[in-house]
Short mmCIF file of C-alpha atoms in Angstrom, two decimals:
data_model
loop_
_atom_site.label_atom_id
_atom_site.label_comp_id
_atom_site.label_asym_id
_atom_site.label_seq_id
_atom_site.Cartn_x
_atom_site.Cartn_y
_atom_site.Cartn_z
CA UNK A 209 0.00 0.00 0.00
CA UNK A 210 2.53 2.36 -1.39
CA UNK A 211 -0.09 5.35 -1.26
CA UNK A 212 -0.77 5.56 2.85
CA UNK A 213 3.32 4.70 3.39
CA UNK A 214 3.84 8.28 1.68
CA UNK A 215 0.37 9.86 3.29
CA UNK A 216 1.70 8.47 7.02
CA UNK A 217 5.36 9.90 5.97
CA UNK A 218 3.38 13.61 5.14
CA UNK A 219 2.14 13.16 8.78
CA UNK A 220 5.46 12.00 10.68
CA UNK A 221 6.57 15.46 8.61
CA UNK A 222 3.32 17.37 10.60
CA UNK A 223 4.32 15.79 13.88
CA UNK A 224 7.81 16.46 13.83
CA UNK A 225 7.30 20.00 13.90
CA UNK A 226 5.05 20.03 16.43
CA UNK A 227 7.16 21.98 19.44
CA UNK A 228 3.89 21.97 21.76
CA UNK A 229 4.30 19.10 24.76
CA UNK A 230 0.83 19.16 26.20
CA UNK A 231 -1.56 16.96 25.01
CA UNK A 232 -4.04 19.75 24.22
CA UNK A 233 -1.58 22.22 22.24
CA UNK A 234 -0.59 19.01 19.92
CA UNK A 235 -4.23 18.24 19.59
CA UNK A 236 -4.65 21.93 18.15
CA UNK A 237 -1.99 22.04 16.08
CA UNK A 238 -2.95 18.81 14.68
CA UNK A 239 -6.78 19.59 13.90
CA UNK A 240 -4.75 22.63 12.12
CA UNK A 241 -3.61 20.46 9.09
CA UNK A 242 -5.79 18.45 7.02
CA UNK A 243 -3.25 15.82 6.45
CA UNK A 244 -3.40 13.51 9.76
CA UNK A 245 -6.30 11.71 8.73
CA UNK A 246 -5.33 10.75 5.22
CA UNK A 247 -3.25 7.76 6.17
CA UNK A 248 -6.33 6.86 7.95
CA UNK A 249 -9.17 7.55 5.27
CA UNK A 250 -6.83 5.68 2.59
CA UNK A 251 -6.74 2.24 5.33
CA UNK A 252 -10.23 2.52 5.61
CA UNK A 253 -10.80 2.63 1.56
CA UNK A 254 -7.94 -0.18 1.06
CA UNK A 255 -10.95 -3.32 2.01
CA UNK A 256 -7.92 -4.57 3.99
CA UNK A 257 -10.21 -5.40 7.85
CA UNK A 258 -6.90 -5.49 9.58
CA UNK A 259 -5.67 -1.94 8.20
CA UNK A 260 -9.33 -0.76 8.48
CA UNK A 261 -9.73 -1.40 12.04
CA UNK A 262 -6.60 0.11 12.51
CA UNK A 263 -7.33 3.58 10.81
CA UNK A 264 -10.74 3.44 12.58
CA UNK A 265 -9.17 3.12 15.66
CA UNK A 266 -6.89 6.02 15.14
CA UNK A 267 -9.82 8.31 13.56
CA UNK A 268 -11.61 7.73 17.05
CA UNK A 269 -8.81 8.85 19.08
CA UNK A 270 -8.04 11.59 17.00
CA UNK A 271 -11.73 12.79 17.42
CA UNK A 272 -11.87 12.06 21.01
CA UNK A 273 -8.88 14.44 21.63
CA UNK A 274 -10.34 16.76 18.92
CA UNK A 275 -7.57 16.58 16.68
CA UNK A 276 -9.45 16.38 13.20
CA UNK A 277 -9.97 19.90 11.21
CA UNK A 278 -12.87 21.31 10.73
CA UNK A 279 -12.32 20.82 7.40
CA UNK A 280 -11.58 17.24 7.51
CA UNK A 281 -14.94 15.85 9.36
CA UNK A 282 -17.43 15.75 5.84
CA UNK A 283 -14.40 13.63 4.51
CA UNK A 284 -14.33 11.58 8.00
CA UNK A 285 -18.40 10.84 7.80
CA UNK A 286 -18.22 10.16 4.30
CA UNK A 287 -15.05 7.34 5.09
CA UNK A 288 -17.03 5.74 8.17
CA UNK A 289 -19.88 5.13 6.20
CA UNK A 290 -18.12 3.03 3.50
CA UNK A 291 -16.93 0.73 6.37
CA UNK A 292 -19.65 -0.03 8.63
CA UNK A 293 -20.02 -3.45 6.53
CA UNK A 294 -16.46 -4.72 7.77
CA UNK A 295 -17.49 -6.17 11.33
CA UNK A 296 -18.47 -5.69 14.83
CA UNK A 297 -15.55 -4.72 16.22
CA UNK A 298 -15.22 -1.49 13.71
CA UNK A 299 -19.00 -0.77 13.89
CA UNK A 300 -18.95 -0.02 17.61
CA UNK A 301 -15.98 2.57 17.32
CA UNK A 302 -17.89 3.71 14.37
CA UNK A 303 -20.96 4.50 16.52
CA UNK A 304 -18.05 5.89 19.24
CA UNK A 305 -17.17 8.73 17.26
CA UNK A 306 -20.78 9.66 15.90
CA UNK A 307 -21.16 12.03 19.45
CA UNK A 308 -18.39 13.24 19.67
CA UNK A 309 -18.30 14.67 15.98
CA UNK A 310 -21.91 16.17 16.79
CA UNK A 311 -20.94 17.63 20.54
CA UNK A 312 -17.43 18.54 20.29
CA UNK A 313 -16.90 19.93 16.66
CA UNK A 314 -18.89 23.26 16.87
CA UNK A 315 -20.08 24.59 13.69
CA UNK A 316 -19.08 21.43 11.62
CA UNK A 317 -21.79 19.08 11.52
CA UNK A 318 -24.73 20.55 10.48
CA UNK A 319 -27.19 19.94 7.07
CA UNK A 320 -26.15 17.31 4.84
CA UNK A 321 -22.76 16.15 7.35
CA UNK A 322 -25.42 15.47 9.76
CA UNK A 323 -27.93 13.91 7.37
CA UNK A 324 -24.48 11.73 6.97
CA UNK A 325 -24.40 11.19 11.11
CA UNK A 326 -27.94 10.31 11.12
CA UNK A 327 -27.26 7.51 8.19
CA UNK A 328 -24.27 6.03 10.32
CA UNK A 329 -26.65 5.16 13.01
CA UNK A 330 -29.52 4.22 11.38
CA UNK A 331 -27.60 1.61 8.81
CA UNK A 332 -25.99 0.63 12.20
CA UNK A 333 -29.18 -0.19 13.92
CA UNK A 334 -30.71 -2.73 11.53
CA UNK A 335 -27.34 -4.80 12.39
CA UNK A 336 -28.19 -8.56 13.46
CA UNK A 337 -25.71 -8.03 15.97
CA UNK A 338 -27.52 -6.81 19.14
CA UNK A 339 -25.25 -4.82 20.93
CA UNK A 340 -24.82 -2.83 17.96
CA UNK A 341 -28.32 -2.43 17.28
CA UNK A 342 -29.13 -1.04 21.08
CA UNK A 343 -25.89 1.14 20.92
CA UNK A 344 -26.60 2.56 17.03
CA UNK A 345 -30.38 3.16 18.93
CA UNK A 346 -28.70 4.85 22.12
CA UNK A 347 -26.76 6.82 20.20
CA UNK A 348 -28.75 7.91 17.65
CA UNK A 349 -31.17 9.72 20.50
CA UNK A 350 -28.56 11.43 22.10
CA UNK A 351 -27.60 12.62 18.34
CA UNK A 352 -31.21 14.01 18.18
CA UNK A 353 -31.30 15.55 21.75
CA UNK A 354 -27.89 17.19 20.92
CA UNK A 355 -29.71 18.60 17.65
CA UNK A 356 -32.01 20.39 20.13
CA UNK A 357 -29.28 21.29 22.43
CA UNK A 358 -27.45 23.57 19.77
CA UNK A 359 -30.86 25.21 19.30
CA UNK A 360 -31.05 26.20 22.62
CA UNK A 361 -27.30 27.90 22.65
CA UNK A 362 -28.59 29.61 19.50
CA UNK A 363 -31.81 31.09 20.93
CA UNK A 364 -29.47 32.27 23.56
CA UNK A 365 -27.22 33.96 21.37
CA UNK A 366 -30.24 36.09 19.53
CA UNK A 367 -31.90 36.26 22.28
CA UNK A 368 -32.14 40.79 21.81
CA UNK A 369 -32.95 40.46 18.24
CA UNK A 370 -36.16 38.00 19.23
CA UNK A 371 -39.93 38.77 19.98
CA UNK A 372 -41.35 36.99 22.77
CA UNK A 373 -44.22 35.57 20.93
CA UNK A 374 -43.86 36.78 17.76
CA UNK A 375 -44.11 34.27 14.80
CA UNK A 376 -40.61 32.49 13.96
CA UNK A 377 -41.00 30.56 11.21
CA UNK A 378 -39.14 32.51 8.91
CA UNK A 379 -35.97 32.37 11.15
CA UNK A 380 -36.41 28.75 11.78
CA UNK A 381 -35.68 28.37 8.22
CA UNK A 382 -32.71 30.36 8.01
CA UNK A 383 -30.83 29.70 11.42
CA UNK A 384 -28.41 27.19 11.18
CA UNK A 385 -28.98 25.05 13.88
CA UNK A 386 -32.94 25.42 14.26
CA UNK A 387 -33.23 24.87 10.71
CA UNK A 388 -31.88 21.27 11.27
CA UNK A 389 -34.03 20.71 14.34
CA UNK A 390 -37.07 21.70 12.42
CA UNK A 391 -35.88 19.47 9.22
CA UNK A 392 -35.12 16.85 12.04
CA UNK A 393 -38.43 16.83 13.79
CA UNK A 394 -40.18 17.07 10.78
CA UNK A 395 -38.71 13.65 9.27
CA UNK A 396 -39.62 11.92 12.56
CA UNK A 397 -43.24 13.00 12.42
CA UNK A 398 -43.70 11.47 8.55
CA UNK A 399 -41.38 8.22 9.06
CA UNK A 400 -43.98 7.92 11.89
CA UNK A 401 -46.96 8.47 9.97
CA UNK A 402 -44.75 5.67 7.35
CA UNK A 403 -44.36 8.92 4.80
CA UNK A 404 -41.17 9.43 3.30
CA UNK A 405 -38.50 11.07 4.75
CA UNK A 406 -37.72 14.80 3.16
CA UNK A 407 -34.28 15.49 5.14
CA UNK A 408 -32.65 12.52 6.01
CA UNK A 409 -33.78 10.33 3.10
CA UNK A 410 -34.11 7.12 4.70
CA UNK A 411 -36.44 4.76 3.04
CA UNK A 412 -38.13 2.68 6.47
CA UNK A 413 -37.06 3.47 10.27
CA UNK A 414 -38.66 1.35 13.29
CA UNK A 415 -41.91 2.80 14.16
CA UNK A 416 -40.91 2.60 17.94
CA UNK A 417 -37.62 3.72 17.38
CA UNK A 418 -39.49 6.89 15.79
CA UNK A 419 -41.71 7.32 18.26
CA UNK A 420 -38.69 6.73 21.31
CA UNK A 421 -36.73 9.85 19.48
CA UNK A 422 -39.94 11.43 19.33
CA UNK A 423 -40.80 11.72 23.15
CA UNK A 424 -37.16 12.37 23.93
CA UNK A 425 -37.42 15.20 21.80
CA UNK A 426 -40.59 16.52 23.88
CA UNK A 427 -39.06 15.33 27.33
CA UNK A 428 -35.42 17.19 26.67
CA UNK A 429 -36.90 20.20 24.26
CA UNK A 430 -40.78 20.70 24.16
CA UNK A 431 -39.45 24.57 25.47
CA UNK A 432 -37.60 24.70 22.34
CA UNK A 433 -40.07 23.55 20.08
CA UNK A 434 -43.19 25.43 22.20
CA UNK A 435 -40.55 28.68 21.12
CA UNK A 436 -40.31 28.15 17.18
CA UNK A 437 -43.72 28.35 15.63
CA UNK A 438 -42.26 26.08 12.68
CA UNK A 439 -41.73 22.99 15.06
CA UNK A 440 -45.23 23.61 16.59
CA UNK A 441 -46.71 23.86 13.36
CA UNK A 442 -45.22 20.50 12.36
CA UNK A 443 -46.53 18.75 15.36
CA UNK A 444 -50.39 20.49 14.63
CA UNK A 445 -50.00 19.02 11.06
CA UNK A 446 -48.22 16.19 11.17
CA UNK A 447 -47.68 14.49 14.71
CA UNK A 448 -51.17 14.94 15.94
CA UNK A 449 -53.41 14.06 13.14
CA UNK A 450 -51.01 10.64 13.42
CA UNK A 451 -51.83 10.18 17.09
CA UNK A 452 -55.93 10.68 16.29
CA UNK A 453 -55.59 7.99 13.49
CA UNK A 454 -53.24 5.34 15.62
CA UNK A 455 -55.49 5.02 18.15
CA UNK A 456 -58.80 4.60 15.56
CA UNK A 457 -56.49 1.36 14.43
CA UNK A 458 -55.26 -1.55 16.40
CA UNK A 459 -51.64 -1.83 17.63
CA UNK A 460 -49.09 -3.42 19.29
CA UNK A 461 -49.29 -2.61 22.52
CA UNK A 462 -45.13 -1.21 22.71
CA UNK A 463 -46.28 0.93 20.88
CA UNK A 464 -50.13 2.13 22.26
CA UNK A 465 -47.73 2.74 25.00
CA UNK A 466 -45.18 5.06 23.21
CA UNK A 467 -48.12 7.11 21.92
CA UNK A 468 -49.48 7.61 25.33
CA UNK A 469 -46.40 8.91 26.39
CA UNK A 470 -46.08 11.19 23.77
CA UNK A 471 -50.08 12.22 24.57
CA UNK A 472 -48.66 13.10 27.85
CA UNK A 473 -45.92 14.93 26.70
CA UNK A 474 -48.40 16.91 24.87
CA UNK A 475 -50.72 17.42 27.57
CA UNK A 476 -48.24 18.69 29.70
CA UNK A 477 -45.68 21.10 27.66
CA UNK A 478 -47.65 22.23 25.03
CA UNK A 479 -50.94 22.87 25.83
CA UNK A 480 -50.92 26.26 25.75
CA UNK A 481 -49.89 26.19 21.96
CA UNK A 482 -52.12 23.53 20.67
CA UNK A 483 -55.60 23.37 22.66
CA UNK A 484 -57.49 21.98 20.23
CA UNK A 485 -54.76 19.29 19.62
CA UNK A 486 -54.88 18.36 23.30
CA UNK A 487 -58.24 18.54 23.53
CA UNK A 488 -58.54 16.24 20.75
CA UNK A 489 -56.24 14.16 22.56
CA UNK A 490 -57.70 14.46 26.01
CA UNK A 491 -60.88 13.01 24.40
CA UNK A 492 -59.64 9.96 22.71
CA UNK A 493 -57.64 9.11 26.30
CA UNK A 494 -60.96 9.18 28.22
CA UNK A 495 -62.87 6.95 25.13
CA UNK A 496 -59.64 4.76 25.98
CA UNK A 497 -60.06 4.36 29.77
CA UNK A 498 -64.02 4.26 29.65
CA UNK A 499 -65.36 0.73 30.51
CA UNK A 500 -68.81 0.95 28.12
CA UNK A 501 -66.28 1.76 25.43
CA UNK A 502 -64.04 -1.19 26.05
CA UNK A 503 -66.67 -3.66 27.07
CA UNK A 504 -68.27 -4.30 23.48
CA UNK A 505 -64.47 -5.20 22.26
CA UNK A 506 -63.59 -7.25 24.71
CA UNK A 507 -66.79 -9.57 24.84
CA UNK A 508 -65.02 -11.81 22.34
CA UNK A 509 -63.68 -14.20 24.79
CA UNK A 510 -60.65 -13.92 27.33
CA UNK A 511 -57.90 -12.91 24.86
CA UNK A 512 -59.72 -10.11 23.42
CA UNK A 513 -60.24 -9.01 27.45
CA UNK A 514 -56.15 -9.24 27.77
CA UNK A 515 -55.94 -7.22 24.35
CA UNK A 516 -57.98 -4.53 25.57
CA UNK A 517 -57.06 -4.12 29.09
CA UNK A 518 -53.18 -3.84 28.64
CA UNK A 519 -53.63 -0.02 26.86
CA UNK A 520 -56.78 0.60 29.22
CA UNK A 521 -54.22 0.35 31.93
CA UNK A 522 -51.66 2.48 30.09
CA UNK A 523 -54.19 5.35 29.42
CA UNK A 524 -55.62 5.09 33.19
CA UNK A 525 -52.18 5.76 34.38
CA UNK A 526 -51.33 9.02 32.11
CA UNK A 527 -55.18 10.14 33.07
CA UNK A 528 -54.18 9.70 36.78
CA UNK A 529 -50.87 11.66 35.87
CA UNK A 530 -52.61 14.50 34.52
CA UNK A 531 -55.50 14.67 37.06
CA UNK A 532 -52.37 14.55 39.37
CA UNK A 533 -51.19 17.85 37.99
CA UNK A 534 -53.98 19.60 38.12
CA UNK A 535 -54.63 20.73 34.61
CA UNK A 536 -57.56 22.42 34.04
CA UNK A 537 -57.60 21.08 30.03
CA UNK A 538 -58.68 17.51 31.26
CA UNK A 539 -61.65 18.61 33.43
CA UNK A 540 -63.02 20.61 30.73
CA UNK A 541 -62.96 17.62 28.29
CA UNK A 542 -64.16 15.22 30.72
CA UNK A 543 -67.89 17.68 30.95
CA UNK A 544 -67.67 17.42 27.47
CA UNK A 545 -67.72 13.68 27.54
#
C-alpha cells in the first residue's frame, strides 16, 4: 500500500514540527492540518479489515482528543460510512465517534454532514448483531437531543434580536442550527406516519424507534419547540393528526404505550400552543379508559379481554398523571364527555 506509506510519511513530517508538549496544544496544532487523517481515510478505503480497524481506531482517538480539522470531518463521515459493513468490532468505534463529531466539533456538523451522522446510526441499527443495534439506537437519540441542544445555545445567542411571541418561522428556516431541528423533527413525524423522509432520506425506520426519538425530543426540548412556531406547526400538522388515526387502528401494545407517552408529553408542555390538539387528545384518552367503550371489544372471549385491558391500563395511568397535575384542560374535556 505504497499510497498511505507516503500519506503516514506527510504526517510523521506534521508531527515532527510540532514543538507543543501538552496533550491539548498538539491536539490543536494537529486539527490545524488536514493531512493527519489521510493515512487513515486511505486504510479505511484499502478493504484490507486489519488496516481498516486500525485507521478506525486512530480516527476515534483523534476525534476524542479533537484533533481532526474542521475541514476534515465531511471527509471523515463520508469514510465511516463506507466501512460499517467490515465487522463488529469497527462498527462499535464507528458508533463511538458519531457524538463526539456532533458535541465537540462546533459549527461542523450541520445539514447534509449530519444527514451523513444520522445515516451512520440508522444503517448501524438494523445490524443482526444486538449490541450494535441497542448502541446505534442509544446513540442515535442522544444525536437528536444534541440537535435540540445547539438550538437552545442559538436562541441564547439572539436572544435581543427576538420577539417573545412573535411568529418564527421565517428564522427557523434560516438559522443554522434550528433549521436542522425543524428538518429533524419534521422527518420523525412522517417516518412515523410511514411517509417518506424529506431530510434525512431514509427509506423505512422502526416505528418505535421513531416514536422513542420522538418523546425524547418533547421530554429534553418541548421549550424549544413550544418557542419556534415552525416545530409547533409540524406537530399540529403532522404528529397529531397521526396520534388521532393510531389510536382509531389496532396496535401493538409497545407501541399504544409510546403514543401515550407522547399524549402526555403533549398534555403537559404544550398545551398552551395547541388546545385543540390536546383537547382532541384528552378526548380519545378518556374513550380509551371508559369501561362501556371497552366492554363491546372485549366480549369476544378472554384474549380479546387481555388485548384490551393492557392499553386501558396504560391510558388510566397518564389520566391519573394529569388529574395529578392539576390541569384544568382535562376537566373541561371530561364535561364534554
Amino acid at each position: 500500500h505504497p499510497e498511505i506509506k507516503e500519506a503516514a510519511e506527510r504526517v510523521i513530517v506534521v508531527l515532527r514540527g510540532i514543538a507543543a508538549t501538552s496533550s491539548g496544544e498538539i491536539a490543536k496544532e494537529l486539527a490545524a492540518s488536514d493531512e493527519v487523517i489521510s493515512p487513515f481515510v486511505l486504510g479505511c478505503k484499502s478493504s484490507n479489515h486489519k488496516l481498516a480497524a486500525m485507521s478506525v481506531q486512530c480516527l476515534q482517538q483523534l476525534i476524542s482528543h479533537r484533533a481532526v480539522s474542521p475541514r476534515s470531518i465531511a471527509q471523515t463521515l463520508s469514510t465511516l460510512n463506507t466501512v460499517i459493513h467490515l465487522g463488529v468490532d469497527i462498527q462499535v468505534k464507528i458508533l463511538q465517534m458519531v457524538l463526539p463529531l456532533v458535541t465537540m466539533y462546533d459549527g461542523c456538523v450541520f445539514g447534509e454532514t449530519l444527514v451523513d451522522a444520522f445515516h451512520l446510526c440508522l444503517a448501524l441499527q438494523k445490524s443482526r448483531d444486538p449490541v450494535v443495534s441497542n448502541t446505534a439506537a442509544a446513540i442515535l437519540r442522544q444525536v437528536v437531543v444534541a440537535v435540540f441542544d445547539r438550538v437552545v445555545a442559538e436562541d441564547q445567542e439572539h436572544s435581543d434580536d427576538d420577539d417573545e411571541g412573535a411568529d418564527t418561522r421565517e428564522r427557523d428556516l434560516t438559522r443554522k442550527y434550528a433549521k436542522d431541528a425543524f428538518f429533524v423533527l419534521q422527518d420523525l413525524c412522517l417516518l412515523a406516519a410511514d411517509s417518506d423522509s424529506i431530510f434525512i432520506r431514509v427509506d423505512a425506520v422502526d416505528k418505535g424507534l421513531v416514536l422513542d426519538l420522538i418523546e425524547s425530543v418533547l421530554v429534553n426540548h418541548a421549550a424549544v419547540v413550544a418557542r419556534h412556531t415552525a416545530m409547533v406547526h409540524i406537530l399540529r400538522e403532522r404528529l397529531a393528526p397521526f396520534i388521532v388515526g393510531f389510536f382509531a387502528e389496532k396496535a401493538p401494545f409497545t407501541l399504544v404505550v409510546r403514543c401515550i407517552r407522547i399524549v402526555w408529553l403533549f398534555i403537559r408542555d404544550l398545551h398552551t400552543d395547541l388546545v385543540p390538539e390536546c383537547e382532541m387528545l384528552l378526548s380519545i384518552l378518556t374513550r380509551l379508559i371508559d369501561s362501556s367503550s371497552n366492554s363491546n371489544s372485549s366480549s369476544g372471549g378472554k384474549s380479546g379481554r387481555s388485548s384490551v385491558s393492557l392499553p386501558r391500563i396504560a391510558g388510566m395511568q397518564s389520566a391519573k398523571t394529569v388529574l395529578g397535575s392539576g390541569f384544568p384542560l382535562f376537566y373541561r374535556v371530561l364535561a364534554m364527555e
